Amino acid sequence: MSTQNPRNRCLTLAVALCSTLLGVSACSTTGAVAKSDAGATKSAAGTRAAPSSPASTPTPVYPSTYKAVETPPTLIRNATLLTGTGARLDATDLLLRDGKIAAIGTSLAAPTGARIIDANGRWVTPGIIDVHSHLGVYPSPGVEAHSDGNEATAPSTAQVWAEHSVWPQDPGFEAALAGGITTLQVLPGSANLFGGRSVVLKNVSSVTYQGMKFPDAPQGLKMACGENPKRVYGNRRQLPSTRMGNVAGWRAQWIEAQEYQRDWRQYEARLAAGAKDLRPPKRDLRLETLAGVLRGEILIQHHCYRADEMAIVLDMAREFGYKVTAFHHATEAYKIANLLAENNVCAAMWADWWGFKMESYDAIPENLLLVDAAPGSCAIVHSDSSEGIQRLNQEAGKIMASALRMGQQIKPEHAITWLTRNAARALGIDSVTGTLEVGKNADVVVWNRDPFSVYALTDQVFIDGNLRLDRSRPRGAPESDFLLGQPATVAATSETAP
Amino acid sequence: MTYATLNRSMVRSIAGLAASTLVAVLGAAGMANAADTLLIRNATVHTLTSEARAGTDVLIREGRIVEIGRGLSAPNGVRVIDAQGRPVTPGIFAGLSRIGLEEIGLESTTGDHAQRLGQMRPEFDVSLAYNPAAMSVGVHRSNGLTFTVLTPGAASGGSLVAGLGAPVSFGESGILPQRILFVDLGGDANDLSGGSRAAQFMLLRQAIVEARAPNLVMVHDERLLSPSGRQVLLDFLKNQGLIVFDVDRAADIRNVIRLVREEKLRAVIRGGSEAWRIAGELAAAQIPVILDPLVNLPDSFDDLGATLENAARLRKAGVTVAISMRGSEVDDAGKARQAAGNAVAHGMPWADGLAAITRVPAEIFGIADRFGSLAIGRPADLVMWSGDPLEVSSAALLVVSNGTVQSLESRHTALRDRYVERVRSGAAR
């Protein structure tokens, strides 16, 4: 039987609620990024993803060991490019060299030794980016031993890092690659008010997560509104059991973080003034994360469904002087589309999830369209699902159908921004990926047809110029060690039947 | 009337499908009240019983299809819809679902799909909980889904014999008389069988013995079934009522095939993520599979063989394939067309993909005289699409269910329309 919901939507909490199969999921998170380049570009934030304290010069800890594969140049000729900047370029060539997009134009010359792909009019887009995934932390198979996405033992676990739960052998990564996913943010679940730090991964095969870690990408902090935290902790008769408890819980933590930051600043100032024999304040992993947010180095990715709660969160961010980068799920974002746009907050949304909990009762398929219609908005399609991440292009296609029913037509060159540029902004990596522009990372997908078709398949996927997937090649062994040598992946012989 | 005789009538309607006559159809279950008359002109008509026909008209009179052909004349005053070549298909199957049985997944007071009595109650008829005013009914209908099979769940504290489900029309007629028995097997049902899937078959065999020997003297505490439960199960056994087994692992499916053969049951596999591994055996046993073509990850150790090519491989082996989403939330049903499109993208012939969400499920559940294909004399149950019905970017432009033109509006569009102007004027805050 299979009652398990592939969407993984209620898992966290589901342990108490779902009778069968649990463990698999995490229920939605949020994330938004500032639209302004200043806010979104990586600045120094990325390199200081793991500040050891507010005071010290941060040394990256648990650093990325990812190295782009050295590969000969690739010239893709005669493609239909959706650049991710809002433009569509027909009959255009794209040159990938040294891991970067080296040239875009017509009749580009092929460098010596270049691989040449005649796109023959096929569609080429930036690599797809999912800002909301639990691959690796709620991997397949969804056995109890794999339930690593929610440290649901206290309402604030800002000290935990999702990357320390990532299982690189999750077969979901390779499946997502077939859907054109080149970059993804893996988040803790939404059981807690503060769930912990997220990590941005490149979708490459590696035995260690450090080999997948996106160099210099800022970490996020997962926060959660609404039903999940109050249900999980309310059932244990502790705060929060209400929405007002949620807000009180958040504010108390920010106050602690401000004090922590003040103590360190005082220490720094005295040190700078030449004071001797000073004892530094005691390090606190939980408060280090929150202080990282107050310093703008860690991006807030806030799971929040209802419009009224998002507005409260924006007030809270003003109270404590930090920025909300993205709301995730944001099923009522359409009700406050202008407010979100004016605050430079992204909204990461589904195409057609609704009704699975009270706070998603007003979710509508046009949510993203209405958010997108507000001037200055940042609308993103996200998955929160090991199935959905394999076809974010189709999610966008469904939203285009909703537009049709409203008498609107969304052009493909616009729709692709929901999956690439805007997603890169929300992760603070838009200066290096998310669009087809000269100098950007060569994260590129060649589709066999219009990528918003249900029949579209990826023909080639490049990450940093390296050909990660090629559908014209015979299928090799699965990348995941877990799937290797499994008898169930071959047809059974009838002789064994009784 | 018994459950199983109803199921027998399903068998007959399947057999008679291709040759359905006006007389036979007029004898079908009663039609609803408001019935519309309209002419759809110049459509590409997918009847599902013959090749698609371009440039074709469909005349609906008082809710029934009365003509399908080229250049039909429009009766006086009839509403004429110019399809401009767009596709017209039968209404889409919303799968095995909780639509109308659950309003909000996480709110138990709104959900009635499963019993937790701690007893095996095959007589638990979940259709008694159906609420045609549920939000999801109107939403799905406005998107071109016109029928579902209400499906009881096997919840913790319930039984692996989940109970009875029923087909339901999203038009006015509502619940149809057929009843289907649902059984849940495999690793995720282990907590309903003392921790072992082997015990699942043991319990089923015991229940069958009880049902077949109603006078068997048993101490009350030893019985699995209540008197009414024995009656319902016996009815299914004697009359080959349709039983849906939710099961994925190939080895478990084989055990179902054996049970079906030995007990002379009529069965459908639901789930079947590893069904392709024993496709030949399923074809030989003539057991259909209702699957979710998007299931390709090893979600559990019952799904290690899951593949996007499941549907294509089963069809190639001659297995009857219908589509229903694995996810059981009420919104999951909205992905039926997308799922079929993905099956096609991974090797299933397009016509089979469309049939898997129209004609085939209607045949499996014995309601092919009402749903799943277009034929003269039938109550009109059809949809006109903006484009390829399996495309995600296509939308329903006209929905006729149970002979009545349905509103394309729903609670979703009401919310949309309330806020769209606010966004445009900058007031969405």
CSV table of C-alpha atoms in Angstrom, one decimal, chain A residues 486-498, chain B residues 248-254 257 273-282 305 307 313-314 317:
chain,number,residue,atom,x,y,z
A,486,GLN,CA,19.2,-3.8,-6.2
A,487,PRO,CA,17.5,-6.8,-7.7
A,488,ALA,CA,14.2,-5.0,-7.6
A,489,THR,CA,15.4,-2.7,-10.4
A,490,VAL,CA,15.3,-5.5,-12.9
A,491,ALA,CA,12.3,-7.4,-14.2
A,492,ALA,CA,11.4,-10.5,-12.2
A,493,THR,CA,11.4,-13.8,-14.1
A,494,SER,CA,8.1,-15.6,-14.3
A,495,GLU,CA,9.7,-18.9,-13.3
A,496,THR,CA,10.0,-17.8,-9.8
A,497,ALA,CA,6.2,-17.4,-9.6
A,498,PRO,CA,4.5,-20.2,-7.7
B,248,ASP,CA,3.4,-2.1,-4.4
B,249,ARG,CA,6.1,-4.8,-3.9
B,250,ALA,CA,6.3,-7.4,-6.7
B,251,ALA,CA,6.4,-10.3,-4.3
B,252,ASP,CA,3.3,-9.0,-2.5
B,253,ILE,CA,1.5,-8.6,-5.8
B,254,ARG,CA,2.2,-12.2,-6.6
B,257,ILE,CA,-2.6,-13.0,-7.7
B,273,SER,CA,5.1,0.6,-8.2
B,274,GLU,CA,6.8,-2.7,-8.9
B,275,ALA,CA,4.0,-4.1,-11.0
B,276,TRP,CA,6.1,-3.8,-14.2
B,277,ARG,CA,8.5,-6.5,-12.8
B,278,ILE,CA,5.7,-9.1,-13.1
B,279,ALA,CA,3.8,-7.5,-15.9
B,280,GLY,CA,3.4,-10.8,-17.8
B,281,GLU,CA,1.8,-12.5,-14.8
B,282,LEU,CA,-0.6,-9.6,-14.3
B,305,GLY,CA,11.7,-1.0,-8.4
B,307,THR,CA,10.2,3.7,-12.3
B,313,ARG,CA,6.0,-1.3,-19.6
B,314,LEU,CA,2.7,-2.6,-18.2
B,317,ALA,CA,2.8,-6.4,-21.7
